[in-house]
Amino acid sequence: MDFLSFREVAPSQIREIIDLGFKLKEERKKRIFTPYLENRTLAMIFEKSSTRTRVSFEVGIKELGGYGIFLSSRDIQLGRGEPLRDTARVLSRMVDMVMIRTYGHDRLEEFARYSSIPVINGLTDLCHPVQLLADLMTMIEYKKFNWDDPKTTKVAYVGDGNNMAHSWAVLAGKLGFELRIATPPEYQIDPQIREIAEKFARESGAKLLFTEDPEEAVRGANVVTTDTWISMGQEEEKEERVAKFKKYQVNHRLLKLAEEGAILLHCLPAYRGYEVTEELFEEFAKVIFDEAENRLHAQKGLMVWIGNQSWK
Ligand code: CP
Ligand code: NVA
């Protein structure tokens, strides 16, 4: 059982993962660490930088009684050109689970194809589903999402039509909540992802809106979210992007249009003065760092869930 994107996961399975995340969060508060993954080893391959993903997976597997191995592509033979498929086959003989953060989603898929052990997406250029598990947990904690009434959730995503926007679109389509995505015309989400999200939305009844107007997206929303304008690998486009995204900054003026009591989410790292203002970020620091912490709980839930599916 892999976890590559929300496309392959049923809403009931997403709920099982989140429920497990909450259970483990409660146990951890009491310092109860049940070894659900005793002696299981997780290899974590990073072809891009990371703070949250690395720490949450490494601490998570340790707290579950297992062991995490951090593999930077700078240090392993993969970075010197050893084929992915060989790396996948070697790791399959030595560890129990792999998390990989890479560029093209096709690299993740190739890795998963050649692995005989579960593979988890730790972010690709296409999507970042483990982040959205934490975001969903946070929305539930702040009473912005209810499994029995998903239509009361109205999320506004303002900024780049990137991996985060893609994961929001597919998750909204799957779970049936309302999502408005505002991007500059040149930075809309991938049309194929939009098609997939719209197909799921037809089944779940989710409302999806794609607009160039941030105000249209935020008006009446109860969750507002954004992400960097310059994702990893796009550093050279910085100047051009900053110019084109200027009117997509999430600030007090924009947030005023949201519903009273709306929350601001940010997957982090946050670039103040660009996608979000310093003042607004600090105003919502509590929820944003709760969201960051939930990476740990949600991914522990995910690893236990995958373990239950894979090692009966
Ligand atoms: N949000 C997130 O994935 O953070 P890192 O890049 O620090 O892992
Ligand atoms: N869109 C960002 C997310 C970082 C967690 C990136 O891919 O760099």
XYZ file of C-alpha atoms and ligand atoms in Angstrom:
328
model
C 0.000 0.000 0.000
C 1.548 3.301 -1.105
C 0.523 6.878 -0.334
C 1.430 8.823 -3.466
C -1.502 11.236 -3.805
C -5.149 11.619 -2.756
C -6.210 10.300 -6.124
C -5.745 6.695 -5.061
C -7.201 7.020 -1.540
C -10.907 6.730 -0.655
C -12.517 9.345 1.630
C -13.148 6.623 4.232
C -9.433 5.785 4.195
C -8.489 9.452 4.631
C -10.782 9.483 7.645
C -9.158 6.367 9.095
C -5.715 7.982 8.798
C -6.896 11.222 10.425
C -8.685 9.362 13.240
C -5.497 7.431 13.951
C -3.573 10.715 13.939
C -5.898 12.134 16.602
C -5.655 8.977 18.689
C -1.848 9.070 18.599
C -1.884 12.783 19.407
C -3.949 12.077 22.542
C -1.682 9.201 23.586
C 1.404 11.367 23.102
C -0.043 14.074 25.367
C -0.055 11.443 28.117
C 3.427 10.316 27.057
C 2.059 6.963 25.966
C 4.167 5.594 23.132
C 2.739 2.279 21.991
C 5.198 0.549 19.646
C 2.740 0.045 16.779
C 5.677 -0.170 14.344
C 8.167 -1.951 16.559
C 11.463 -2.578 14.781
C 10.113 -1.268 11.479
C 12.546 0.862 9.512
C 11.620 3.923 7.479
C 14.100 5.258 4.905
C 13.627 8.932 4.046
C 15.072 10.080 0.727
C 15.359 13.820 0.228
C 16.237 15.301 -3.146
C 15.073 18.702 -1.844
C 15.464 20.542 1.470
C 13.112 19.995 4.380
C 12.602 20.897 8.001
C 9.085 19.749 8.920
C 8.864 16.657 6.756
C 12.203 15.336 7.872
C 11.736 15.981 11.565
C 8.116 14.804 11.722
C 8.819 11.512 9.947
C 12.000 10.854 11.892
C 10.487 11.618 15.292
C 7.244 9.895 14.256
C 8.782 6.540 13.364
C 10.929 6.651 16.520
C 7.865 7.272 18.721
C 6.148 4.312 17.056
C 8.970 2.002 18.106
C 10.690 1.998 14.740
C 13.772 3.577 13.265
C 14.248 6.279 10.614
C 17.174 6.656 8.221
C 17.716 10.061 6.630
C 19.123 9.756 3.105
C 20.073 12.970 1.359
C 20.505 12.524 -2.376
C 23.696 14.543 -1.938
C 25.212 11.671 0.009
C 23.786 8.490 -1.468
C 24.694 6.996 -4.858
C 21.353 8.186 -6.273
C 22.844 11.686 -6.373
C 25.746 10.362 -8.465
C 23.455 8.791 -11.014
C 22.538 5.365 -9.623
C 19.134 4.618 -11.164
C 16.073 5.190 -9.011
C 14.812 1.727 -9.805
C 17.984 0.163 -8.414
C 17.805 2.308 -5.274
C 14.176 1.214 -4.861
C 15.057 -2.452 -5.202
C 17.961 -2.248 -2.774
C 15.971 -0.396 -0.113
C 13.116 -2.888 -0.518
C 15.524 -5.593 0.686
C 16.675 -3.649 3.729
C 13.940 -1.390 5.113
C 10.171 -1.642 5.655
C 8.891 1.659 4.279
C 10.232 4.571 2.237
C 9.326 8.240 2.189
C 10.644 10.185 -0.763
C 10.735 13.909 -1.538
C 11.643 14.567 -5.137
C 11.007 16.725 -8.218
C 8.894 15.115 -10.944
C 5.973 13.022 -9.744
C 7.039 10.443 -12.331
C 10.179 9.852 -10.243
C 8.035 8.991 -7.228
C 5.873 6.710 -9.354
C 8.887 4.985 -10.827
C 10.317 4.491 -7.360
C 7.037 3.012 -6.146
C 6.787 0.712 -9.175
C 10.155 -0.850 -8.411
C 9.621 -1.035 -4.637
C 8.108 -4.029 -2.951
C 7.544 -2.016 0.250
C 5.137 0.896 0.954
C 6.196 4.267 -0.485
C 5.030 7.639 0.873
C 5.104 10.916 -1.049
C 7.025 13.495 0.999
C 6.373 16.163 -1.685
C 6.809 16.246 -5.436
C 6.460 19.123 -7.893
C 2.916 17.863 -8.453
C 1.513 17.410 -4.957
C 2.108 17.372 -1.207
C -0.564 15.116 0.290
C 1.043 14.528 3.723
C 0.868 18.274 4.330
C -2.845 18.234 3.575
C -3.411 15.483 6.153
C -2.055 17.899 8.775
C -4.129 20.752 7.327
C -7.261 18.641 7.518
C -6.528 17.719 11.159
C -6.072 21.404 11.939
C -9.339 22.357 10.246
C -11.119 19.716 12.327
C -9.525 20.981 15.550
C -10.568 24.547 14.770
C -14.095 23.352 13.860
C -13.732 24.347 10.225
C -14.341 20.863 8.888
C -16.950 18.335 9.895
C -17.035 14.870 8.328
C -20.823 14.812 8.504
C -21.254 18.183 6.845
C -18.273 18.890 4.562
C -20.171 21.506 2.588
C -19.934 24.005 5.451
C -16.176 24.213 4.788
C -15.165 26.948 2.367
C -11.448 27.112 1.700
C -9.791 29.928 -0.252
C -6.329 29.178 -1.645
C -4.610 32.317 -2.928
C -1.325 32.263 -4.836
C 0.547 29.825 -7.025
C -1.203 26.914 -8.756
C 1.498 24.608 -7.396
C 1.801 21.266 -5.568
C -0.140 22.604 -2.566
C -2.945 23.946 -4.757
C -3.128 20.572 -6.523
C -3.460 18.658 -3.280
C -6.142 21.063 -2.041
C -8.098 20.622 -5.278
C -8.059 16.828 -5.212
C -8.800 16.671 -1.470
C -11.768 19.060 -1.802
C -13.080 16.993 -4.704
C -12.744 13.790 -2.695
C -14.204 15.044 0.581
C -16.873 17.337 -0.855
C -15.922 20.716 0.589
C -15.918 24.048 -1.204
C -12.611 25.319 -2.553
C -11.854 28.526 -4.355
C -8.420 28.852 -5.955
C -7.207 32.282 -7.015
C -4.055 32.382 -9.140
C -2.586 34.712 -11.735
C -3.640 33.583 -15.229
C -0.154 32.234 -16.072
C 0.044 30.215 -12.857
C -3.221 28.303 -12.828
C -3.251 24.731 -11.646
C -2.357 21.910 -14.037
C -5.403 21.312 -16.307
C -5.138 17.544 -15.804
C -5.310 17.931 -12.025
C -8.245 20.282 -12.440
C -10.025 17.663 -14.512
C -9.364 14.977 -11.896
C -10.533 17.237 -9.059
C -13.672 18.176 -11.000
C -14.457 14.540 -11.652
C -14.251 13.763 -7.922
C -16.252 16.914 -7.182
C -19.090 15.687 -9.380
C -19.233 12.540 -7.255
C -18.958 14.262 -3.856
C -20.884 17.446 -4.618
C -17.849 19.661 -3.862
C -17.954 23.183 -5.256
C -14.710 24.173 -6.976
C -14.036 27.663 -8.248
C -10.982 28.723 -10.228
C -10.533 32.464 -10.531
C -7.933 35.176 -11.105
C -9.572 37.327 -8.448
C -8.310 36.817 -4.862
C -11.287 38.750 -3.462
C -13.766 36.461 -5.155
C -11.949 33.484 -3.625
C -11.753 34.833 -0.083
C -15.244 36.346 0.226
C -17.143 34.322 2.848
C -14.407 31.659 3.219
C -13.835 30.126 6.646
C -10.320 28.894 5.867
C -7.800 30.968 3.918
C -4.494 29.509 2.841
C -1.509 30.327 0.714
C 1.970 29.032 -0.085
C 5.262 30.411 -1.312
C 5.302 32.015 -4.756
C 8.670 30.391 -5.407
C 8.705 26.665 -4.831
C 11.845 24.589 -4.507
C 13.483 24.388 -7.909
C 12.022 27.730 -9.133
C 14.586 30.008 -7.502
C 15.700 31.446 -10.850
C 12.174 32.665 -11.616
C 11.993 34.700 -8.422
C 11.979 38.200 -9.916
C 9.384 37.418 -12.564
C 7.143 35.579 -10.107
C 7.263 38.262 -7.426
C 6.115 40.821 -10.005
C 3.257 38.648 -11.246
C 2.004 37.578 -7.805
C 1.956 41.032 -6.162
C -1.801 41.327 -5.950
C -2.097 37.798 -4.524
C -0.631 38.652 -1.135
C -2.751 37.504 1.804
C -3.033 40.561 4.060
C -5.531 42.176 6.440
C -7.403 43.882 3.639
C -8.001 40.575 1.854
C -8.762 38.596 4.992
C -11.458 41.103 5.993
C -13.578 39.596 3.221
C -13.489 36.156 4.822
C -16.112 34.937 7.269
C -15.819 36.191 10.852
C -13.547 33.786 12.765
C -11.878 32.430 9.611
C -8.462 30.856 10.104
C -5.285 31.260 8.086
C -3.254 28.153 7.243
C 0.255 28.075 5.805
C 2.244 24.907 5.145
C 5.530 26.787 5.801
C 8.137 27.961 5.176
C 6.453 31.393 4.954
C 7.980 34.364 3.155
C 6.772 37.507 4.885
C 6.149 40.474 2.657
C 5.476 38.143 -0.261
C 2.579 35.656 -0.042
C 1.622 36.799 3.477
C 2.253 39.876 5.586
C 4.255 39.686 8.795
C 1.334 41.053 10.860
C -1.209 38.571 9.552
C 1.197 35.665 9.918
C 1.853 36.545 13.558
C -1.849 37.031 14.242
C -2.429 33.422 13.141
C 0.832 31.982 14.469
C -0.990 29.694 16.940
C -3.020 27.931 14.255
C -0.120 27.834 11.785
C 2.207 26.174 14.289
C -0.567 23.812 15.396
C -0.759 22.912 11.707
C 3.008 22.333 11.610
C 2.828 20.157 14.734
C 0.018 18.145 13.195
C 2.466 16.952 10.556
C 3.872 14.679 13.261
C 0.529 13.287 14.409
C -0.992 12.919 10.937
C 2.041 11.108 9.560
C 2.224 8.798 12.548
C -1.400 7.975 11.768
C -0.467 7.430 8.142
C 2.453 5.130 8.929
C 0.409 3.002 11.342
C -2.441 2.869 8.818
C -0.111 1.771 6.017
C 1.450 -0.772 8.349
C -1.997 -2.195 9.158
C -2.760 -2.539 5.447
C 0.602 -3.953 4.496
C 1.764 -6.227 7.300
C -1.251 -8.152 8.524
N 5.683 22.134 4.785
C 6.757 21.359 4.567
O 6.685 20.320 3.899
O 7.897 21.802 5.143
P 9.387 21.269 4.875
O 9.751 21.674 3.469
O 10.217 21.970 5.907
O 9.411 19.789 5.026
N 5.266 24.682 -2.777
C 6.363 24.541 -1.857
C 5.954 23.760 -0.660
C 7.019 23.635 0.409
C 6.595 22.797 1.563
C 7.537 23.878 -2.561
O 7.310 22.917 -3.314
O 8.664 24.337 -2.376
